[in-house]
Each structure stands twice: as structure tokens, then as C-alpha cells.
Amino acid sequence: MLKYAALIPIVLVAVALPIILQPLMLSATDFEADIYGGGTFRLSDFKGKVVVIVVAQTSCPHCKEFLPALSKAWKSDSELMSGKYVLAVVMLDPAHPLSATGVSEDKKAFDSFSPPSGWILLPEAWHSIEVFGIKYTASVVIVDKRGNVVEKVEPQDHPKIDEMVSYTIMKVKERGAEAKVLRFSFSAPRLAFIGDTVTLQGEVQPPSIGVNVTIIRPDGEEINVRPRVIGNGQFSVDFTPDMEGTWVARASSLSETREVRITVLPNKPRGIESYDVVYGTHDERAGKIINQNAKSSKSLPNDNVVLLGGPKANPFVLEFNSIAGVSMILKGKSAKLFIGSKEYDLSVTFGKEDYAVVYWLRWEGRFVVVGEGLTRFGTLAASLFMKNTQLEKQLYLIHWKDLNGDGDVSYDEIEVLMALEKI
């Protein structure tokens, strides 16, 4: 903690004294500090009230003008004195940091401006600099009734004491005013994949009341975010799911709550035996290997799907081949296979030797897995391969040869010639 003291100049200047730059935290419900005279100040204990925290320094000339002016204005305002608001002064003594002498000097500085009854002194709470992202002493942090930092008033933005006092009081009372939600919407995509960026978005009116968003992972862990609400009331939050299952996103504004659910899928195909299977001409057996409910269809299912057969046997495959950059030409026993920019010259003997490509795509929110041979034997080999292999790569080129001479395809006769991590 002494490192913060070293970063605050001791030399007196005519303006507020600079402190190390830190990011403003969206939520500060974990802030705690010792109260002068005993006890612990916990921000979470004051939910339901607007809390004002002034970070000051015993040697700061700006503080010596601002705090008496704020104290006077506060005491003359019956609403501020009503008990609906809490004000704490973090006083720091750079000459004697984190010492009994420093605490004593803090108390002298605090008493010198005749603070209103109810103001709280937090001496030598140096950690507040990091918690609230303070750049200058005489800065004011305003925390709303839900425990969120919603405003930071800094002296470099308000160099005139009277103007800074009036602006601070205006912002404090804005947060204390009872507000109503006039319009509130919240939406998210229904499906997402692990590793993708998911955008939650919505609108709240009036924008000044703000929004809290809680993202609940499938394991129950919660992530709390306070998004920035722009002038027209719109807000958005991006997150990247790292676990499959149902994620819940809950947005709240005052007493209003909206909730959406996002089903997060693996970023690679899993459990293809549960997928819909559509096979092409002569490929029924290949389809039944994966799923007994496999069928030939003239329409593409809306869920995860396995497509079996080449473009001539299964017309759906042609479209996905164009996306994947796959094409094949078979003339007699000679074949050409194109995968991206690569060309393969292959030799095929019907019923004895064949090749197949197995790949998967994410398309319109679902997985499409394609297995296509140069002949029906290659497609059968593709089906057996998919049934028995976890598809960790996105594309495989496989080779089958009838090693036992039975005129049929078995899994142990299949070899992988090439696999691509990504296509």
C-alpha cells in the first residue's frame, strides 16, 4: 500500500494533486475501509442509499477550499441532511502514510472544515485510489442505491470551487430522486458457440437510471457488469462463453428485470448420432450406421445434420462443398479431388478402393457434417469414420481399401491421409 503514497507528490501546488491513473470500476460493492474512532465502512451496507466518497489529501490546497464549501452547502440542504445520503471523506496524509501520525493529521484536516453530522472519516484508506480509479485528490465518487459507481467528479473538469460544489450536489440529488422505468427491453441470440462473441443489447428509458447486467454461467458462477447507457438509452454487453450449456443473462433497472437464455453449443460437432441424417442415392446403409432414423429428404432439416453422399447422390452437398472449397471429378478409375487450392490425383477401383472427404461447417446456427466418397463405398467409409471418430479437425481426407477381400467396408480398413485444423 505504501506504493500509492510514493506516487502522490508532497510539494504544494495551486491545483489538486495528481495520483496514479487507474480504471474506474463499474461496481465497488467490495470497498471497505476503517472508520475513524472504530468500526468498518462497507459500501455494501449502504445499499438503498446514495453514497458519496470524497478522496482528499491533507496537503492539497484544492481540498482545503472544496471541502469547506461542500460542507457548508450540504448543511444548508435539508434533503441532503435527511439521512437518504451518506458521505465519507477518504483523507490521506502523504507525509505520514499509514501511520498513527497520519491518522491524527487526517482527523485535524477533517475537523478543520466543520463537517456536517453524519459525515464519515476514513483515514489513510490508500486502497481507495485503486478501487475507484482516482487521478486527483479532491475527486468525488458517487455510488447509486444499488452499489454501483455512476459518476466521478474530478477537479480538473471543474476548476472553480463553487461550480464543482453545485455540480456535485446536482449529481448526488439526481441519484437520490425516485425514478421510474418508462421503457425497458433486452435481447440476445438464442444460440451461440463456445469461443464466439455474444452481444447482449437493449434499451432503457430514461437513460439516466442505468442498467445492471448479470451473466450466469451453466455452472452457476455469476458475472456482474454495468454497461454504459448512451444518450438514446441503448446499451450492450459482449461476452465470450467458454462452456456449453444454458447461459442466463439478466438485466435489471430499478425494480424492472428482463431475462434471456442462450444455448451455448460446442465449437466442434459432438454426438452426431443424435443429428438428423440425410443420405443420397444408394447411401441408405451409410445413413443407418449413424442414425437408424436416417432418411432421404428433399428439404434440409433445421437442426444439426449429417449429409451423406456426393453431389450427384445428395444435392444438398453441392452447396456446402462450395462453402468448404471441396470438389471432385471421377472418370472411370481416375479421380481428381480439390480441397481449397490443393489438387489430388487419385485412383479408384469400385468395390475395392475408394476415397472420401469428411468435413463440418457451422451454418445458420447449427452444425452441418458432410461425408462424401467418390463412390458409395467411400461414402460408407466416411459414415463408419464419423461414427467412430471424434471430429477434432474440420476436414479429413480418408482412404479405404478392401484389405480382407470381402467386398465390404470395415472401420479397420480406413486410414486418414490428411486432416485440416480449419478450412
Short mmCIF file of C-alpha atoms in Angstrom, two decimals:
data_model
loop_
_atom_site.label_atom_id
_atom_site.label_comp_id
_atom_site.label_asym_id
_atom_site.label_seq_id
_atom_site.Cartn_x
_atom_site.Cartn_y
_atom_site.Cartn_z
CA MET A 1 0.00 0.00 0.00
CA LEU A 2 2.96 2.35 0.55
CA LYS A 3 3.49 2.45 -3.20
CA TYR A 4 0.45 4.69 -3.56
CA ALA A 5 1.89 7.18 -1.10
CA ALA A 6 5.07 7.40 -3.16
CA LEU A 7 3.02 8.33 -6.19
CA ILE A 8 1.43 11.39 -4.59
CA PRO A 9 3.64 14.48 -4.70
CA ILE A 10 4.17 16.19 -1.34
CA VAL A 11 5.08 19.59 -2.83
CA LEU A 12 2.17 22.00 -2.61
CA VAL A 13 0.75 23.25 -5.89
CA ALA A 14 -2.11 25.52 -6.82
CA VAL A 15 -4.36 22.77 -8.05
CA ALA A 16 -5.46 19.33 -6.95
CA LEU A 17 -2.56 16.91 -6.63
CA PRO A 18 -2.15 14.15 -9.22
CA ILE A 19 -2.34 10.46 -8.33
CA ILE A 20 -1.65 7.37 -10.40
CA LEU A 21 -4.23 6.70 -13.13
CA GLN A 22 -6.43 3.64 -12.60
CA PRO A 23 -9.59 2.45 -14.45
CA LEU A 24 -12.98 3.31 -12.97
CA MET A 25 -14.61 0.18 -11.60
CA LEU A 26 -18.19 -0.46 -12.64
CA SER A 27 -19.07 -1.95 -9.28
CA ALA A 28 -17.47 -1.11 -5.97
CA THR A 29 -19.62 -3.13 -3.58
CA ASP A 30 -16.44 -4.75 -2.23
CA PHE A 31 -14.94 -1.48 -0.94
CA GLU A 32 -14.17 -1.49 2.79
CA ALA A 33 -12.18 0.87 5.00
CA ASP A 34 -11.59 1.57 8.68
CA ILE A 35 -13.72 4.34 10.20
CA TYR A 36 -12.01 6.86 12.44
CA GLY A 37 -12.94 6.05 16.01
CA GLY A 38 -13.73 2.39 15.29
CA GLY A 39 -15.78 0.21 13.01
CA THR A 40 -15.63 -0.71 9.35
CA PHE A 41 -17.15 1.18 6.45
CA ARG A 42 -18.60 -1.33 3.96
CA LEU A 43 -20.14 0.08 0.84
CA SER A 44 -22.42 -2.95 0.57
CA ASP A 45 -24.01 -1.97 3.91
CA PHE A 46 -25.45 1.19 2.35
CA LYS A 47 -27.48 -0.26 -0.50
CA GLY A 48 -30.67 1.74 -0.81
CA LYS A 49 -28.82 4.98 -0.15
CA VAL A 50 -26.73 7.21 -2.36
CA VAL A 51 -23.13 7.19 -1.15
CA VAL A 52 -20.66 9.99 -1.82
CA ILE A 53 -16.94 9.41 -1.32
CA VAL A 54 -14.52 12.34 -1.42
CA VAL A 55 -10.84 11.48 -1.75
CA ALA A 56 -8.80 14.26 -0.19
CA GLN A 57 -5.25 14.95 0.94
CA THR A 58 -4.07 16.89 3.97
CA SER A 59 -1.61 18.92 1.87
CA CYS A 60 -3.91 19.61 -1.08
CA PRO A 61 -4.85 23.31 -1.46
CA HIS A 62 -7.86 22.48 -3.63
CA CYS A 63 -9.20 20.14 -0.94
CA LYS A 64 -8.85 22.88 1.68
CA GLU A 65 -11.20 25.05 -0.36
CA PHE A 66 -13.55 22.42 -1.77
CA LEU A 67 -14.37 20.51 1.43
CA PRO A 68 -15.45 23.58 3.49
CA ALA A 69 -17.59 24.79 0.56
CA LEU A 70 -19.19 21.37 0.13
CA SER A 71 -19.73 21.08 3.89
CA LYS A 72 -21.49 24.43 4.02
CA ALA A 73 -23.72 23.64 1.03
CA TRP A 74 -24.54 20.19 2.42
CA LYS A 75 -25.59 21.55 5.84
CA SER A 76 -27.86 24.12 4.23
CA ASP A 77 -29.76 21.49 2.17
CA SER A 78 -32.49 19.71 4.11
CA GLU A 79 -32.72 16.87 1.60
CA LEU A 80 -29.01 16.08 1.86
CA MET A 81 -29.29 16.15 5.65
CA SER A 82 -32.35 13.88 5.64
CA GLY A 83 -30.43 10.63 6.05
CA LYS A 84 -31.03 9.44 2.48
CA TYR A 85 -27.41 10.17 1.62
CA VAL A 86 -24.08 9.01 3.07
CA LEU A 87 -20.86 10.96 2.64
CA ALA A 88 -17.44 9.59 3.53
CA VAL A 89 -14.17 11.51 3.30
CA VAL A 90 -11.06 9.47 2.50
CA MET A 91 -8.29 11.61 3.97
CA LEU A 92 -4.68 10.83 3.07
CA ASP A 93 -1.54 12.27 4.65
CA PRO A 94 1.40 11.78 2.25
CA ALA A 95 3.92 12.95 4.86
CA HIS A 96 2.97 10.14 7.28
CA PRO A 97 1.22 7.44 5.24
CA LEU A 98 -0.37 4.51 7.04
CA SER A 99 0.76 5.64 10.45
CA ALA A 100 -0.80 6.85 13.68
CA THR A 101 0.59 10.31 12.94
CA GLY A 102 -1.05 10.21 9.53
CA VAL A 103 -4.41 9.28 11.08
CA SER A 104 -4.05 12.17 13.55
CA GLU A 105 -3.29 14.62 10.73
CA ASP A 106 -6.27 13.28 8.78
CA LYS A 107 -8.56 13.96 11.75
CA LYS A 108 -7.27 17.52 12.09
CA ALA A 109 -7.87 18.20 8.41
CA PHE A 110 -11.34 16.65 8.63
CA ASP A 111 -12.36 18.72 11.66
CA SER A 112 -10.99 21.93 10.12
CA PHE A 113 -13.95 22.34 7.74
CA SER A 114 -16.65 21.61 10.34
CA PRO A 115 -18.21 18.60 8.60
CA PRO A 116 -21.96 18.02 8.89
CA SER A 117 -23.15 15.47 11.40
CA GLY A 118 -23.18 12.06 9.78
CA TRP A 119 -20.15 12.56 7.57
CA ILE A 120 -17.68 9.71 8.00
CA LEU A 121 -13.89 9.94 8.11
CA LEU A 122 -11.90 7.10 6.51
CA PRO A 123 -8.29 7.89 7.40
CA GLU A 124 -5.37 6.57 5.35
CA ALA A 125 -7.60 4.46 3.07
CA TRP A 126 -4.99 4.44 0.33
CA HIS A 127 -6.54 1.46 -1.43
CA SER A 128 -9.46 3.70 -2.46
CA ILE A 129 -7.16 5.14 -5.15
CA GLU A 130 -7.08 1.82 -6.97
CA VAL A 131 -10.66 0.81 -6.22
CA PHE A 132 -12.17 4.00 -7.63
CA GLY A 133 -9.54 4.86 -10.23
CA ILE A 134 -8.66 8.21 -8.67
CA LYS A 135 -6.38 10.52 -10.68
CA TYR A 136 -6.53 13.63 -8.47
CA THR A 137 -7.30 14.40 -4.88
CA ALA A 138 -10.49 16.40 -4.29
CA SER A 139 -12.23 13.91 -6.57
CA VAL A 140 -15.78 12.85 -5.76
CA VAL A 141 -17.15 9.36 -6.38
CA ILE A 142 -20.94 8.92 -6.45
CA VAL A 143 -22.37 5.46 -5.83
CA ASP A 144 -26.03 4.78 -6.59
CA LYS A 145 -28.55 2.92 -4.44
CA ARG A 146 -27.56 -0.40 -5.97
CA GLY A 147 -23.91 0.00 -5.05
CA ASN A 148 -22.61 0.96 -8.49
CA VAL A 149 -20.21 3.78 -9.25
CA VAL A 150 -22.20 6.03 -11.56
CA GLU A 151 -20.34 9.33 -11.50
CA LYS A 152 -16.85 10.62 -10.80
CA VAL A 153 -16.46 14.38 -10.40
CA GLU A 154 -12.86 15.49 -10.86
CA PRO A 155 -11.33 18.90 -10.11
CA GLN A 156 -9.58 19.28 -13.46
CA ASP A 157 -13.03 19.27 -15.07
CA HIS A 158 -14.41 21.78 -12.55
CA PRO A 159 -11.55 24.12 -11.56
CA LYS A 160 -13.90 26.67 -9.94
CA ILE A 161 -14.81 25.64 -6.41
CA ASP A 162 -18.41 26.94 -6.47
CA GLU A 163 -19.10 25.26 -9.80
CA MET A 164 -17.68 21.93 -8.61
CA VAL A 165 -19.76 22.06 -5.44
CA SER A 166 -23.01 22.86 -7.26
CA TYR A 167 -22.32 20.22 -9.92
CA THR A 168 -21.55 17.58 -7.26
CA ILE A 169 -24.74 18.31 -5.33
CA MET A 170 -26.83 18.26 -8.50
CA LYS A 171 -25.47 14.84 -9.48
CA VAL A 172 -25.89 13.47 -5.96
CA LYS A 173 -29.52 14.56 -5.77
CA GLU A 174 -30.22 13.19 -9.24
CA ARG A 175 -29.26 9.77 -7.94
CA GLY A 176 -31.38 10.22 -4.87
CA ALA A 177 -34.52 11.14 -6.81
CA GLU A 178 -37.11 8.41 -7.20
CA ALA A 179 -37.16 7.29 -10.82
CA LYS A 180 -39.47 5.07 -12.85
CA VAL A 181 -38.68 2.84 -15.78
CA LEU A 182 -40.69 4.03 -18.78
CA ARG A 183 -39.38 1.53 -21.31
CA PHE A 184 -37.06 -1.45 -20.95
CA SER A 185 -36.03 -4.09 -23.48
CA PHE A 186 -33.30 -6.75 -23.52
CA SER A 187 -32.39 -9.34 -26.13
CA ALA A 188 -29.74 -11.91 -27.04
CA PRO A 189 -29.20 -14.58 -29.69
CA ARG A 190 -30.92 -17.88 -28.96
CA LEU A 191 -27.88 -19.96 -29.92
CA ALA A 192 -24.13 -19.41 -29.66
CA PHE A 193 -20.95 -21.45 -29.81
CA ILE A 194 -18.05 -21.74 -27.39
CA GLY A 195 -15.46 -19.09 -28.22
CA ASP A 196 -17.84 -16.81 -30.11
CA THR A 197 -18.54 -13.23 -29.06
CA VAL A 198 -22.13 -12.94 -27.85
CA THR A 199 -23.73 -9.49 -27.82
CA LEU A 200 -26.50 -8.67 -25.35
CA GLN A 201 -28.34 -5.47 -26.18
CA GLY A 202 -31.27 -3.46 -25.01
CA GLU A 203 -32.79 -0.09 -24.29
CA VAL A 204 -33.83 1.66 -21.09
CA GLN A 205 -35.82 4.87 -20.71
CA PRO A 206 -34.99 7.24 -19.20
CA PRO A 207 -31.28 6.54 -19.85
CA SER A 208 -30.19 8.18 -16.59
CA ILE A 209 -31.49 5.32 -14.42
CA GLY A 210 -28.89 2.92 -15.79
CA VAL A 211 -28.83 -0.85 -16.07
CA ASN A 212 -27.10 -3.74 -14.33
CA VAL A 213 -26.45 -6.97 -16.24
CA THR A 214 -25.77 -10.31 -14.60
CA ILE A 215 -24.47 -13.18 -16.74
CA ILE A 216 -24.93 -16.60 -15.14
CA ARG A 217 -22.78 -19.44 -16.43
CA PRO A 218 -24.07 -23.03 -16.63
CA ASP A 219 -22.01 -23.86 -13.51
CA GLY A 220 -23.81 -21.13 -11.54
CA GLU A 221 -20.98 -18.60 -11.43
CA GLU A 222 -22.21 -15.03 -11.88
CA ILE A 223 -20.55 -12.18 -13.76
CA ASN A 224 -21.85 -8.69 -12.97
CA VAL A 225 -21.46 -5.83 -15.44
CA ARG A 226 -22.75 -2.29 -15.54
CA PRO A 227 -22.91 -1.35 -19.23
CA ARG A 228 -22.63 2.19 -20.46
CA VAL A 229 -26.02 3.56 -21.49
CA ILE A 230 -25.70 6.03 -24.34
CA GLY A 231 -27.85 9.11 -24.83
CA ASN A 232 -30.73 7.37 -26.60
CA GLY A 233 -30.99 4.73 -23.88
CA GLN A 234 -29.34 1.88 -25.76
CA PHE A 235 -26.78 -0.39 -24.11
CA SER A 236 -24.86 -3.52 -25.00
CA VAL A 237 -22.61 -6.10 -23.36
CA ASP A 238 -20.26 -8.53 -25.12
CA PHE A 239 -19.06 -11.77 -23.59
CA THR A 240 -17.38 -14.94 -24.82
CA PRO A 241 -18.82 -18.22 -23.49
CA ASP A 242 -16.25 -20.87 -22.62
CA MET A 243 -18.66 -23.61 -21.57
CA GLU A 244 -21.51 -25.38 -23.28
CA GLY A 245 -24.96 -25.37 -21.75
CA THR A 246 -27.58 -22.76 -20.94
CA TRP A 247 -26.30 -19.30 -20.09
CA VAL A 248 -28.69 -16.84 -18.47
CA ALA A 249 -28.39 -13.08 -18.91
CA ARG A 250 -30.44 -10.87 -16.60
CA ALA A 251 -30.77 -7.11 -16.98
CA SER A 252 -32.22 -5.02 -14.16
CA SER A 253 -33.10 -1.36 -13.90
CA LEU A 254 -34.63 -0.20 -10.62
CA SER A 255 -37.41 -2.72 -9.93
CA GLU A 256 -37.66 -3.97 -13.52
CA THR A 257 -35.91 -7.16 -14.66
CA ARG A 258 -35.56 -8.81 -18.07
CA GLU A 259 -34.05 -12.25 -18.62
CA VAL A 260 -32.83 -14.10 -21.70
CA ARG A 261 -31.37 -17.57 -22.16
CA ILE A 262 -28.63 -18.52 -24.59
CA THR A 263 -27.92 -22.13 -25.51
CA VAL A 264 -24.18 -22.43 -26.00
CA LEU A 265 -23.08 -25.31 -28.20
CA PRO A 266 -19.65 -26.92 -28.54
CA ASN A 267 -17.48 -25.31 -31.18
CA LYS A 268 -16.99 -28.73 -32.77
CA PRO A 269 -19.57 -31.43 -33.60
CA ARG A 270 -20.36 -33.77 -30.74
CA GLY A 271 -22.79 -36.68 -30.51
CA ILE A 272 -23.55 -36.87 -34.25
CA GLU A 273 -25.66 -39.97 -33.65
CA SER A 274 -28.31 -37.54 -32.37
CA TYR A 275 -28.11 -35.39 -35.53
CA ASP A 276 -30.61 -35.62 -38.36
CA VAL A 277 -29.09 -37.70 -41.17
CA VAL A 278 -29.95 -37.19 -44.82
CA TYR A 279 -28.42 -39.70 -47.26
CA GLY A 280 -28.20 -39.70 -51.02
CA THR A 281 -28.97 -42.31 -53.65
CA HIS A 282 -27.59 -45.78 -52.73
CA ASP A 283 -26.37 -44.48 -49.34
CA GLU A 284 -29.15 -45.70 -47.02
CA ARG A 285 -26.86 -48.18 -45.30
CA ALA A 286 -24.31 -45.44 -44.65
CA GLY A 287 -27.05 -43.29 -43.10
CA LYS A 288 -28.37 -46.07 -40.83
CA ILE A 289 -24.87 -46.63 -39.42
CA ILE A 290 -25.03 -43.19 -37.81
CA ASN A 291 -28.74 -42.96 -37.01
CA GLN A 292 -31.49 -45.52 -37.56
CA ASN A 293 -33.85 -42.65 -38.34
CA ALA A 294 -31.73 -41.52 -41.28
CA LYS A 295 -33.72 -40.66 -44.36
CA SER A 296 -33.62 -39.37 -47.90
CA SER A 297 -35.20 -35.93 -47.96
CA LYS A 298 -35.97 -33.11 -50.35
CA SER A 299 -35.71 -30.49 -47.58
CA LEU A 300 -32.82 -29.66 -45.28
CA PRO A 301 -33.58 -30.17 -41.56
CA ASN A 302 -33.47 -27.15 -39.26
CA ASP A 303 -31.29 -28.84 -36.65
CA ASN A 304 -27.77 -30.27 -36.69
CA VAL A 305 -27.48 -32.54 -39.71
CA VAL A 306 -25.21 -35.13 -41.32
CA LEU A 307 -25.26 -35.22 -45.14
CA LEU A 308 -24.01 -38.38 -46.84
CA GLY A 309 -23.15 -38.90 -50.49
CA GLY A 310 -21.52 -36.89 -53.22
CA PRO A 311 -23.21 -34.01 -55.06
CA LYS A 312 -24.79 -36.30 -57.64
CA ALA A 313 -26.25 -38.59 -54.99
CA ASN A 314 -27.15 -35.87 -52.48
CA PRO A 315 -27.89 -32.43 -54.00
CA PHE A 316 -27.60 -30.67 -50.61
CA VAL A 317 -23.87 -31.48 -50.57
CA LEU A 318 -23.08 -29.28 -53.57
CA GLU A 319 -23.88 -26.04 -51.72
CA PHE A 320 -21.75 -26.94 -48.72
CA ASN A 321 -18.89 -28.15 -50.91
CA SER A 322 -18.77 -24.69 -52.45
CA ILE A 323 -18.54 -23.14 -48.96
CA ALA A 324 -15.85 -25.61 -47.85
CA GLY A 325 -13.88 -25.35 -51.09
CA VAL A 326 -14.29 -29.05 -51.93
CA SER A 327 -14.95 -30.56 -55.37
CA MET A 328 -14.32 -33.92 -57.00
CA ILE A 329 -14.30 -35.37 -60.51
CA LEU A 330 -14.45 -39.11 -61.24
CA LYS A 331 -13.79 -40.52 -64.70
CA GLY A 332 -13.53 -44.29 -64.73
CA LYS A 333 -10.81 -45.19 -62.27
CA SER A 334 -9.19 -41.78 -62.32
CA ALA A 335 -10.31 -39.09 -59.93
CA LYS A 336 -9.36 -35.54 -59.09
CA LEU A 337 -10.10 -34.11 -55.70
CA PHE A 338 -9.81 -30.40 -54.96
CA ILE A 339 -9.59 -29.12 -51.36
CA GLY A 340 -9.02 -25.41 -51.27
CA SER A 341 -6.05 -24.66 -53.50
CA LYS A 342 -4.73 -28.22 -53.40
CA GLU A 343 -5.34 -30.86 -56.05
CA TYR A 344 -5.14 -34.63 -55.50
CA ASP A 345 -4.90 -37.26 -58.27
CA LEU A 346 -6.47 -40.47 -57.04
CA SER A 347 -7.14 -43.94 -58.39
CA VAL A 348 -10.43 -45.65 -57.57
CA THR A 349 -11.50 -49.27 -58.07
CA PHE A 350 -15.21 -49.78 -57.49
CA GLY A 351 -15.80 -52.08 -54.55
CA LYS A 352 -12.10 -52.42 -53.78
CA GLU A 353 -10.58 -49.00 -53.17
CA ASP A 354 -12.05 -45.56 -52.62
CA TYR A 355 -11.51 -42.15 -51.04
CA ALA A 356 -13.78 -39.84 -49.09
CA VAL A 357 -13.86 -36.38 -47.60
CA VAL A 358 -15.37 -35.72 -44.19
CA TYR A 359 -15.80 -32.14 -43.02
CA TRP A 360 -18.06 -29.97 -40.89
CA LEU A 361 -19.34 -26.40 -41.03
CA ARG A 362 -21.26 -24.13 -38.74
CA TRP A 363 -24.14 -22.86 -40.80
CA GLU A 364 -27.08 -20.72 -39.72
CA GLY A 365 -26.64 -21.57 -36.06
CA ARG A 366 -26.15 -25.32 -36.42
CA PHE A 367 -23.61 -27.93 -37.47
CA VAL A 368 -23.60 -29.47 -40.92
CA VAL A 369 -21.36 -32.57 -41.22
CA VAL A 370 -20.66 -33.89 -44.70
CA GLY A 371 -19.31 -37.32 -45.64
CA GLU A 372 -18.88 -37.99 -49.34
CA GLY A 373 -16.98 -40.68 -51.22
CA LEU A 374 -16.02 -40.86 -54.84
CA THR A 375 -18.32 -43.89 -54.92
CA ARG A 376 -20.84 -45.36 -52.49
CA PHE A 377 -18.02 -47.37 -50.84
CA GLY A 378 -16.18 -44.16 -50.00
CA THR A 379 -19.38 -42.73 -48.51
CA LEU A 380 -19.81 -45.89 -46.44
CA ALA A 381 -16.23 -45.49 -45.21
CA ALA A 382 -16.99 -41.85 -44.36
CA SER A 383 -20.01 -42.92 -42.32
CA LEU A 384 -18.01 -45.52 -40.35
CA PHE A 385 -15.25 -42.97 -39.78
CA MET A 386 -17.70 -40.35 -38.42
CA LYS A 387 -19.39 -42.93 -36.20
CA ASN A 388 -16.09 -43.93 -34.58
CA THR A 389 -14.09 -40.69 -34.59
CA GLN A 390 -14.28 -37.51 -32.55
CA LEU A 391 -14.08 -34.80 -35.22
CA GLU A 392 -11.39 -32.62 -33.67
CA LYS A 393 -10.21 -31.37 -37.07
CA GLN A 394 -12.52 -29.62 -39.51
CA LEU A 395 -11.70 -31.72 -42.58
CA TYR A 396 -10.35 -35.22 -43.19
CA LEU A 397 -9.30 -37.00 -46.37
CA ILE A 398 -9.65 -40.74 -45.80
CA HIS A 399 -8.69 -43.80 -47.85
CA TRP A 400 -10.37 -47.21 -47.84
CA LYS A 401 -9.02 -50.41 -49.33
CA ASP A 402 -10.65 -53.82 -49.15
CA LEU A 403 -7.77 -55.48 -47.34
CA ASN A 404 -9.62 -58.66 -46.37
CA GLY A 405 -11.17 -59.13 -49.79
CA ASP A 406 -14.77 -59.44 -48.58
CA GLY A 407 -16.07 -56.70 -50.89
CA ASP A 408 -17.28 -54.66 -47.92
CA VAL A 409 -16.06 -51.73 -45.84
CA SER A 410 -14.88 -52.13 -42.27
CA TYR A 411 -13.50 -49.49 -39.94
CA ASP A 412 -10.06 -51.09 -39.60
CA GLU A 413 -9.57 -50.77 -43.36
CA ILE A 414 -9.81 -46.96 -43.21
CA GLU A 415 -6.80 -44.65 -42.92
CA VAL A 416 -6.55 -40.88 -42.63
CA LEU A 417 -4.38 -39.39 -45.34
CA MET A 418 -4.77 -35.75 -44.37
CA ALA A 419 -6.53 -33.61 -41.75
CA LEU A 420 -7.05 -29.86 -41.71
CA GLU A 421 -7.45 -27.93 -38.46
CA LYS A 422 -9.54 -25.34 -40.26
CA ILE A 423 -10.91 -24.87 -43.76
#
